[in-house]
Coordinates of C-alpha atoms in Angstrom, one line a residue:
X1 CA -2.1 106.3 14.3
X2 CA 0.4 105.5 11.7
X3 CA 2.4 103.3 14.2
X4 CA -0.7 101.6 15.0
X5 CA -1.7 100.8 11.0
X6 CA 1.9 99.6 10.6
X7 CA 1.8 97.1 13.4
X8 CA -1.7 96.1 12.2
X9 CA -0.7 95.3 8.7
X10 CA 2.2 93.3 10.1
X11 CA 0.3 91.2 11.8
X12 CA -2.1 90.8 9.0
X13 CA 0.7 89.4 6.5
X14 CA 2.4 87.1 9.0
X15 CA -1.6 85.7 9.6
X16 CA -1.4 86.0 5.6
X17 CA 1.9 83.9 5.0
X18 CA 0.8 81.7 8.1
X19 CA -2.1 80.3 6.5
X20 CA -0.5 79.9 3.1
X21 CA 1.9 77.5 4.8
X22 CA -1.0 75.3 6.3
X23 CA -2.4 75.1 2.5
X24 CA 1.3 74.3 1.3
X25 CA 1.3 71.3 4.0
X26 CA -2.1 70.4 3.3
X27 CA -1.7 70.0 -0.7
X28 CA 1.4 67.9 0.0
X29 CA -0.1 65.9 2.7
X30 CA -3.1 65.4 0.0
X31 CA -0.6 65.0 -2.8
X32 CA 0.6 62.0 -0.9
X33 CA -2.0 60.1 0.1
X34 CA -2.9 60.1 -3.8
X35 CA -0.1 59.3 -4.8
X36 CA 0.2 56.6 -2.5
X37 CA -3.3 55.4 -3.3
X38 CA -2.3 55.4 -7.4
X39 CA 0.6 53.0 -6.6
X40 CA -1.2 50.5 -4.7
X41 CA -4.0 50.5 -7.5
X42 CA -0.9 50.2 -10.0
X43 CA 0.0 47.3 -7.9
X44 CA -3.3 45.5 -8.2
X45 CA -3.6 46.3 -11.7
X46 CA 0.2 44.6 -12.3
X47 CA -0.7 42.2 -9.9
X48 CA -4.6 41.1 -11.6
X49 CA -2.5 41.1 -15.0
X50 CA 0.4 38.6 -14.6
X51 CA -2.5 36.1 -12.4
X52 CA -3.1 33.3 -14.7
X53 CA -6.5 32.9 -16.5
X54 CA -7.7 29.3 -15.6
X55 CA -9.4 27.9 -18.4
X56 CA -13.0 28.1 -18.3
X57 CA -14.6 25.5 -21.3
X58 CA -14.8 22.1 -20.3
X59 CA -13.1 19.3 -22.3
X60 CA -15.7 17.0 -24.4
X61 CA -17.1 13.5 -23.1
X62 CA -16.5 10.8 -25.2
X63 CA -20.3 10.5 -26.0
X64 CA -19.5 13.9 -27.6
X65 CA -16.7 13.4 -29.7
X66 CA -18.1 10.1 -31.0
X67 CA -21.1 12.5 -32.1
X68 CA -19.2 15.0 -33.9
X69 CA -17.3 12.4 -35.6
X70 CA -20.4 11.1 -36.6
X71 CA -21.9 14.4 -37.7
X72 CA -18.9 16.1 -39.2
X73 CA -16.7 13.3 -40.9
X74 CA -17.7 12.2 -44.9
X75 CA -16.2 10.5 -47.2
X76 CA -15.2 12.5 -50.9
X77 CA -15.8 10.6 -53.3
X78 CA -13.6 12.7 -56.3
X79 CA -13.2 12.5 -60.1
X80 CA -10.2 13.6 -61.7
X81 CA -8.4 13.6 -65.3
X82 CA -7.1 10.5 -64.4
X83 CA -9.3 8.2 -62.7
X84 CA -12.5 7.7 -60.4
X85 CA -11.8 6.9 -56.9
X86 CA -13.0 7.2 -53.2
X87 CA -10.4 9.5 -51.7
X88 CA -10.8 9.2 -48.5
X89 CA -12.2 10.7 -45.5
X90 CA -13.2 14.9 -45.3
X91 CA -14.5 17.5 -43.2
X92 CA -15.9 20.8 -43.7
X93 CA -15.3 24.3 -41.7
X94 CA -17.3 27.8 -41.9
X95 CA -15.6 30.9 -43.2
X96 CA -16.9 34.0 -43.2
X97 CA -16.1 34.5 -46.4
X98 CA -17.0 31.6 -48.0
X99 CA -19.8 29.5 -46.1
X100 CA -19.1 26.0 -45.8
X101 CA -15.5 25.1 -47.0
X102 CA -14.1 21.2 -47.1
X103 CA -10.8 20.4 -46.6
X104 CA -9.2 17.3 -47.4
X105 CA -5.6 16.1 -48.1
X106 CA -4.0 16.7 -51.1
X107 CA -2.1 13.4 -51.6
X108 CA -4.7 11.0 -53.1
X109 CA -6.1 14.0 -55.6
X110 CA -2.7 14.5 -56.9
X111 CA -2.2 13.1 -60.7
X112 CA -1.2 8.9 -60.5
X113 CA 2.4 10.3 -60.6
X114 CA 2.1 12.0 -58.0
X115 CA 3.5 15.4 -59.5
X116 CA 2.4 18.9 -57.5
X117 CA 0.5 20.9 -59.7
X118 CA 0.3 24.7 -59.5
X119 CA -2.3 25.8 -58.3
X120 CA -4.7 26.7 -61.9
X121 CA -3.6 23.7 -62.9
X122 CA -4.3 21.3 -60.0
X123 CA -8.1 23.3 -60.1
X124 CA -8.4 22.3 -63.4
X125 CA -6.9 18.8 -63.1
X126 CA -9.8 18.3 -60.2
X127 CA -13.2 17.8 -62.0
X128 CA -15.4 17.3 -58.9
X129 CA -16.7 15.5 -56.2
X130 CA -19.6 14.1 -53.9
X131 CA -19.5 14.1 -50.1
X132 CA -21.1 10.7 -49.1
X133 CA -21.9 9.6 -45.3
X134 CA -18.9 7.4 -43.7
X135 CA -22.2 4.9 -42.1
X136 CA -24.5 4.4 -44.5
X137 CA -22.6 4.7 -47.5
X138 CA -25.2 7.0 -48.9
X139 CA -24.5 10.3 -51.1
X140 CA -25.0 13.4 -49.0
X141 CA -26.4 15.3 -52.1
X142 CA -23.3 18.0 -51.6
X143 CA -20.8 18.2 -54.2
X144 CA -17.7 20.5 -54.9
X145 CA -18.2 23.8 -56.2
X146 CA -14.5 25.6 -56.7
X147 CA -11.3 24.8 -55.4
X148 CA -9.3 27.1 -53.8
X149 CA -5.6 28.8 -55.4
X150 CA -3.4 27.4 -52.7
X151 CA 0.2 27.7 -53.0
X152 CA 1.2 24.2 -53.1
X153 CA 4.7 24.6 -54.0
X154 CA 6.0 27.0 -51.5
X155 CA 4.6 25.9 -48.2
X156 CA 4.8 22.4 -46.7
X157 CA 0.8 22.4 -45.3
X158 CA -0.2 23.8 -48.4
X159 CA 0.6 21.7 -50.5
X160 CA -0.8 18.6 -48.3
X161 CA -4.2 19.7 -48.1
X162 CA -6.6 21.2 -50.7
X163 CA -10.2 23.1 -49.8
X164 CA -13.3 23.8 -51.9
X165 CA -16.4 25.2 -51.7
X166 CA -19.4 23.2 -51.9
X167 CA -22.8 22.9 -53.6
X168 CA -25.8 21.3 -53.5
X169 CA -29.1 21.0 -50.9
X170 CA -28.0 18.4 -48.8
X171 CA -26.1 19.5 -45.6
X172 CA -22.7 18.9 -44.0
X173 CA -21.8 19.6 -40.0
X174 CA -18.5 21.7 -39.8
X175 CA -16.2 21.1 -37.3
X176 CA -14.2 24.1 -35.8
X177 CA -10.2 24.5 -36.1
X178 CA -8.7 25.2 -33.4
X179 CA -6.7 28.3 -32.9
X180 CA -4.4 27.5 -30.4
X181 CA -1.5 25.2 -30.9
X182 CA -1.2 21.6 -29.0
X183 CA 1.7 20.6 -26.5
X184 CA 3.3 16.8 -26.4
X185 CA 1.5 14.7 -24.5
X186 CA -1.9 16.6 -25.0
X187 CA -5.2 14.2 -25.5
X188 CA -6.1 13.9 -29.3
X189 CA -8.8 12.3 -31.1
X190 CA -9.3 11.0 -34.4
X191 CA -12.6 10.8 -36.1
X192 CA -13.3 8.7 -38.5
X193 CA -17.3 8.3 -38.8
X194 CA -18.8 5.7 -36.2
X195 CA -15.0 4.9 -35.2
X196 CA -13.1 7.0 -33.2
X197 CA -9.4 6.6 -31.9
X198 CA -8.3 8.3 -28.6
X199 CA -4.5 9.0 -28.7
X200 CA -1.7 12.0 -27.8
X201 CA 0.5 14.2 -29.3
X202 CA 3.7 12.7 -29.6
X203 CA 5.6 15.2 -31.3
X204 CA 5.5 18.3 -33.6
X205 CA 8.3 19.1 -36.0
X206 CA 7.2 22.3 -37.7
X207 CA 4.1 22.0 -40.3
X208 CA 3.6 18.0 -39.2
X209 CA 2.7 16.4 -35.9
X210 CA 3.0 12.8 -35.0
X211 CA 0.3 10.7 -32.7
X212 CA -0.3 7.8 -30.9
X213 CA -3.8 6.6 -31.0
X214 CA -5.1 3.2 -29.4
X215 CA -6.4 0.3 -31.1
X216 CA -5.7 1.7 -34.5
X217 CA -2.7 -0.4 -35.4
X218 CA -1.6 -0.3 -39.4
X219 CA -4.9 0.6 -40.4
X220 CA -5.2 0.9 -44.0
X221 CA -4.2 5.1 -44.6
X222 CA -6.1 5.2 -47.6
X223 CA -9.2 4.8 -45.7
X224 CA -8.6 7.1 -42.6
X225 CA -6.3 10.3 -45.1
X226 CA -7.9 13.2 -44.2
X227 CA -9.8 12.2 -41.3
X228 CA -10.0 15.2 -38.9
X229 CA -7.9 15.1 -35.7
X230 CA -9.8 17.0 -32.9
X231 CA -8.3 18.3 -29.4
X232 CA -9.6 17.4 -26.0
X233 CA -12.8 20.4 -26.7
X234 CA -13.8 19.2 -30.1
X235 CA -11.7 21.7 -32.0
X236 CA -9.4 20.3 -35.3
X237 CA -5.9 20.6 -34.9
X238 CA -5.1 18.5 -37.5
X239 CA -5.8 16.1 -41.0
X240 CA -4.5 12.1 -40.4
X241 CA -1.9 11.5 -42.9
X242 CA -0.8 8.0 -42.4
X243 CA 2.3 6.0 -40.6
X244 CA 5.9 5.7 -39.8
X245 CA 8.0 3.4 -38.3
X246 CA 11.1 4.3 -36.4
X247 CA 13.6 1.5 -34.9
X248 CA 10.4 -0.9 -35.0
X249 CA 8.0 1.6 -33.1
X250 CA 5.1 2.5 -35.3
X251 CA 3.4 6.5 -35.0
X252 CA 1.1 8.2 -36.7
X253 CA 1.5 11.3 -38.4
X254 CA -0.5 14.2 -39.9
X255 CA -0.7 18.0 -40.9
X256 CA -1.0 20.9 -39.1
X257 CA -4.0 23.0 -39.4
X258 CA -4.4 25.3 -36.5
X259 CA -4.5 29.0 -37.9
X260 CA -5.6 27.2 -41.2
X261 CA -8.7 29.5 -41.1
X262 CA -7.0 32.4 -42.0
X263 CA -5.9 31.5 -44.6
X264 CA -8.7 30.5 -46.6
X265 CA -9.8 34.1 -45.6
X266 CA -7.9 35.4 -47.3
X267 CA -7.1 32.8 -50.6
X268 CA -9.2 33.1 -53.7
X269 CA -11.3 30.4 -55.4
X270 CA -10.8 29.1 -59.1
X271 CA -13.4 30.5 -62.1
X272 CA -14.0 26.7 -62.2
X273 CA -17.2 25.3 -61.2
X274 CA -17.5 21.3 -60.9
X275 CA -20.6 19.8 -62.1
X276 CA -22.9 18.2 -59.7
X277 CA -24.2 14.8 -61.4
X278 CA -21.8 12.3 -62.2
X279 CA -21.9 9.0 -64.4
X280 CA -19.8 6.5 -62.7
X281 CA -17.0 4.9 -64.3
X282 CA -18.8 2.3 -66.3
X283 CA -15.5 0.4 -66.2
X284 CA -15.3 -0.7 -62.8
X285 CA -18.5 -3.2 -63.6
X286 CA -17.7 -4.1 -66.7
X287 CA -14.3 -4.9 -66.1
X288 CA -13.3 -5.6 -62.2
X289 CA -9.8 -6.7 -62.7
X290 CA -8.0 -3.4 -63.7
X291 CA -4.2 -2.7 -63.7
X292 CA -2.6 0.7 -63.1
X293 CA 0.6 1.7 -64.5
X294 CA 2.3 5.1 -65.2
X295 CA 3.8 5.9 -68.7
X296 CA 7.1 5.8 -67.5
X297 CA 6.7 2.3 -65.9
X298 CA 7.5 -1.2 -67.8
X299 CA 3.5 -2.3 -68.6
X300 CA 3.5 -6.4 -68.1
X301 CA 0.5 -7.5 -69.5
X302 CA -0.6 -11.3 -70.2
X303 CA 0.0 -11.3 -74.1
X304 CA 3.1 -8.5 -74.3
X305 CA 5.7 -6.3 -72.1
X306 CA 5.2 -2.2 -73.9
X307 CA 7.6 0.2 -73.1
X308 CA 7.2 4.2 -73.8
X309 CA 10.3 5.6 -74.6
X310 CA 8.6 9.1 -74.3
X311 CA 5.7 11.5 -75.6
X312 CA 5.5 13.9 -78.1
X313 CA 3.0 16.6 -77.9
X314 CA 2.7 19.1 -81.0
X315 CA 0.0 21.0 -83.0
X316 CA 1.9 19.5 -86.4
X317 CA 3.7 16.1 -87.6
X318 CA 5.4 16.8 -90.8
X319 CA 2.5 19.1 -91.8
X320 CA -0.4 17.2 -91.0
X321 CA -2.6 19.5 -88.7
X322 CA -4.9 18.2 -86.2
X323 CA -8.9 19.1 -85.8
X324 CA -9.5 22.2 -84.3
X325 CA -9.2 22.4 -80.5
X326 CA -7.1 19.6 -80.2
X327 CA -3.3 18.7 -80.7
X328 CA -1.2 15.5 -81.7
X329 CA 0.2 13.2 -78.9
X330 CA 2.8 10.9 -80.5
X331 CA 4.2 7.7 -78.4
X332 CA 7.6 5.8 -79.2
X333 CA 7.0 2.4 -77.5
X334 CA 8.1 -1.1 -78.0
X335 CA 6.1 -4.3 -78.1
X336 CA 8.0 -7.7 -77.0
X337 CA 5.8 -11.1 -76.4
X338 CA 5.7 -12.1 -72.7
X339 CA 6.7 -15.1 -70.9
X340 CA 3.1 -16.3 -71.3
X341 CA 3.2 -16.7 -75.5
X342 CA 5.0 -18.5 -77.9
X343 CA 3.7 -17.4 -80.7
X344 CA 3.4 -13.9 -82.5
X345 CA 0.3 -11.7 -81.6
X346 CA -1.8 -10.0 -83.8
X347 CA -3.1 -6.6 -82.6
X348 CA -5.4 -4.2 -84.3
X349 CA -5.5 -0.4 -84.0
X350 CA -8.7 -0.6 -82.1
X351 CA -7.3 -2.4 -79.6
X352 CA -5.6 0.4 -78.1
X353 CA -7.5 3.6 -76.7
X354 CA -6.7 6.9 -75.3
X355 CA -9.6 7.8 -73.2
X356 CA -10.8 10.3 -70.3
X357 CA -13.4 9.9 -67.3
X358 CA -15.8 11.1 -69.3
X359 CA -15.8 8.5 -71.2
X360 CA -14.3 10.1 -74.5
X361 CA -12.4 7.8 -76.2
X362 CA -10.3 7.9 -79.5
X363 CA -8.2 5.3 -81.4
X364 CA -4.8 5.7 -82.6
X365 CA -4.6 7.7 -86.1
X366 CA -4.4 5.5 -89.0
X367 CA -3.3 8.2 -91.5
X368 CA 0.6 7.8 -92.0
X369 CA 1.4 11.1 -90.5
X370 CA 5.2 10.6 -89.9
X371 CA 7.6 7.8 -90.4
X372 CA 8.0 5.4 -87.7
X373 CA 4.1 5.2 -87.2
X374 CA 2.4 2.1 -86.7
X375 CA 0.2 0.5 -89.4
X376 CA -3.4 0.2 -88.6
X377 CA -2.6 -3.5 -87.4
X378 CA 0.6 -5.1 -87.1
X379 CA 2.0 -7.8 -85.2
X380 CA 4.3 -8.5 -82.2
X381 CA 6.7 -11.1 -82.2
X382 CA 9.4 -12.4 -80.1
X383 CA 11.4 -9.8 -81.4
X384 CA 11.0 -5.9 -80.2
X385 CA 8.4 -4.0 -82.1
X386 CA 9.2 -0.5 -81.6
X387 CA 7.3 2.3 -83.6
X388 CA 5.1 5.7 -83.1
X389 CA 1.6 5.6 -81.9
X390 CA -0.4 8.9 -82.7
X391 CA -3.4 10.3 -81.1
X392 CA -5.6 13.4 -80.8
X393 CA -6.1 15.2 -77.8
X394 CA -8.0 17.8 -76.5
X395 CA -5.6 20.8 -76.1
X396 CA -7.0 21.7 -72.3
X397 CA -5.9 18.0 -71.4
X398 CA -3.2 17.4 -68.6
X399 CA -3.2 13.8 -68.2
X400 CA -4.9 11.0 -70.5
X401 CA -4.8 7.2 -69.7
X402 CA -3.7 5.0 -72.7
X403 CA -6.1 1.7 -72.5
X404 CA -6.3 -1.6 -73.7
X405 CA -8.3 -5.0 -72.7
X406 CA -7.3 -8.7 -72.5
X407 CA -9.2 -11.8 -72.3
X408 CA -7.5 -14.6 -71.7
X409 CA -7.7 -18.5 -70.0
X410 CA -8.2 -18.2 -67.1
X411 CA -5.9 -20.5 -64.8
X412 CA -6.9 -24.0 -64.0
X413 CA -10.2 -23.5 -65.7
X414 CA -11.7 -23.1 -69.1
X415 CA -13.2 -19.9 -67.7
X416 CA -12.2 -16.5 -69.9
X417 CA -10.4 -13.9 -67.3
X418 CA -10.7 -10.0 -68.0
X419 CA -8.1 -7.6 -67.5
X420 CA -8.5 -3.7 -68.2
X421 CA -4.9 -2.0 -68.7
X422 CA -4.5 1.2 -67.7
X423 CA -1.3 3.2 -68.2
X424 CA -1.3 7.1 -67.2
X425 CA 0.1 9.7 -69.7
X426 CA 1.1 13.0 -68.5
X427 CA 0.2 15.0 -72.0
X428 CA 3.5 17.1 -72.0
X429 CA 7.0 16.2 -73.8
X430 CA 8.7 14.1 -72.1
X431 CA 11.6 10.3 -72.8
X432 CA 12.6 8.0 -70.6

């Protein structure tokens, strides 16, 4: 019996060990179909990743980019410190943050001398704006609200274009940036109201891009700065700047504003808040021949030639104080007769004005607050007059504009012409 339960047991383990093998075989036979299956669905994975995407949105007909140009381009009409003026063309994007936002570039809202202001000061140099419609010439009823605190000193495209946030019930269509960037030869449009220009990109040199657009020609950039300049889906890539000529070949150049999105995300807008009513500039009907100088320019007017030799800007002049809130603005200048007189002129102190778009307007101080000063009147002769003209300014002033008007024979007639005089003062120390 015991042989026979040996031999039995024998033959039950090699039955035992014999099946264990099969399973052994199995699992690796198993083993390798999976694993065989995971590198073929590794394969198409690798395979659906690297296959290119084709680009599903159709580009925009023409019909269609005339409409958004339509829709989406305006004109700002802006008030600064310094002066009245149409600046040009605008357009306004969403934000998330901040609703409707209008960009436009920064050139023509710089001061006359075209000095970068930081950005507090360039908020508070701005003193609002209207949107009006590029067609009909009609206000929009949308005004600026705050400015945004760009960095203008440290980065080339922020210091070209300046943003706000608007105000008022009238409403604006904003155009989309786009967030991908443009390659050379890629169709571009630019949108200026009714007119659009079809064009491509000719180059792009870091923050700038340069264009060529049919039909425009040397079109006046004052008109067109700021226009939007839309990809071949509608989106902005960038804001029209104005020309440049290389060996004879004229382009067109603007800044680049894909990604520009972002970062009025994340800036922050000035405490500021523009007004929305406006008085225009009475000046421009009462007097339509105006001439623009800057303080540091020679001023050639009919009667006499004045040049300031600098400014002077102090709360004292040999301890004479000046009324609360405001501080004294002292200018050394010379008088000389121009070619036009032969005979000395006789000029009275209320002749010359120091004035703001507001229409506030002051006269040089008659007091004798320093030596040098000018009398109340005095006269110019062939010889130089030179002396120290005193004002009072408000102490939150940047800029002021020193004015004075002339009447005089007009030519060929017996007609009086008008001219207004206009010479912009930066209200800081500062000589020749």
């Amino acid at each position: 019996m015991k042989g026979i339960q040996r031999r039995v047991w024998i033959a039950l383990l090699i039955m035992v060990l014999a099946l264990t093998g099969c399973s052994k075989e199995e699992k690796k036979e198993v083993k390798k179909e999976q694993d065989t299956e995971a590198t073929e669905s590794v394969k198409e994975t690798k395979k659906t990743k690297t296959e290119p995407i084709e680009e599903s949105r159709p580009e925009l007909t023409l019909e269609q980019i005339q409409a958004l140009s339509e829709e989406g381009v305006c004109l700002l009409y802006c008030y600064n410190q310094e002066r009245e003026y149409n600046a040009g063309m605008s357009f306004a994007i969403e934000s998330a943050r901040h609703g409707k936002v209008l960009l436009k570039d920064a050139f023509r809202l710089w001061p006359y001398d075209g000095e970068v202001l930081e950005p507090e000061r360039f908020a508070g140099f701005v003193w609002g704006g209207e949107l009006w419609d590029t067609e009909t010439g009609d206000g929009l009823n949308v005004f600026l609200k705050n400015c945004f605190l760009l960095k203008y000193k440290h980065e080339a495209i922020d210091k070209n274009v300046a943003a706000f946030t608007l105000q008022g019930e009238g409403e604006v269509k904003a155009l989309t940036l786009a967030t991908d960037m443009p390659k050379v030869e890629d169709k571009v449009y630019l949108l200026a109201g009714e007119q659009v220009y079809e064009g491509m990109v000719e180059g792009i040199l870091l923050k700038e891009f340069t264009y060529s657009f049919e039909g425009l020609g040397e079109h006046p950039s004052g008109f067109l700065t700021g226009a939007p300049i839309v990809n071949a889906y509608g989106e902005v890539i960038g804001s029209y700047l104005g020309t440049s000529e290389t060996e004879g070949v004229l382009s067109y150049f603007g800044i680049e504003l894909v990604g520009f999105g972002d970062k009025i995300e994340q800036a922050d807008v000035s405490d500021i808040t523009y007004p929305t009513v406006f008085i225009k500039d009475f000046v421009s009907s009462i007097f339509p021949n105006t001439k623009e100088f800057t303080g540091k320019q020679r001023i050639e007017s009919y009667y006499s030639d004045i040049l300031i030799h600098g400014a002077y800007v102090t709360d004292e002049l040999e301890g004479h104080r000046p009324k609360d809130g405001y501080k004294y603005l002292a200018l050394e200048m010379t008088f000389v007769n121009s070619p036009n007189v032969t005979e000395s002129i006789q000029t009275y102190y209320g002749d010359f004005k120091l004035e703001w778009p507001n229409h506030e307007r002051v006269s040089p101080e008659t007091e004798e607050l320093m030596y040098g000063q000018f009398p109340k009147d005095f006269v110019i002769t062939d010889d130089e007059t030179r002396g120290v003209m005193i004002f009072q300014v408000p102490e939150d002033r940047i800029r002021a504009r020193f004015t004075f008007v002339e009447a005089y024979p007009k030519e060929g007639s017996d007609v009086m012409e008008t001219m207004y005089n206009m010479v912009y003062i930066p209200l800081e120390n500062w000589t020749r």
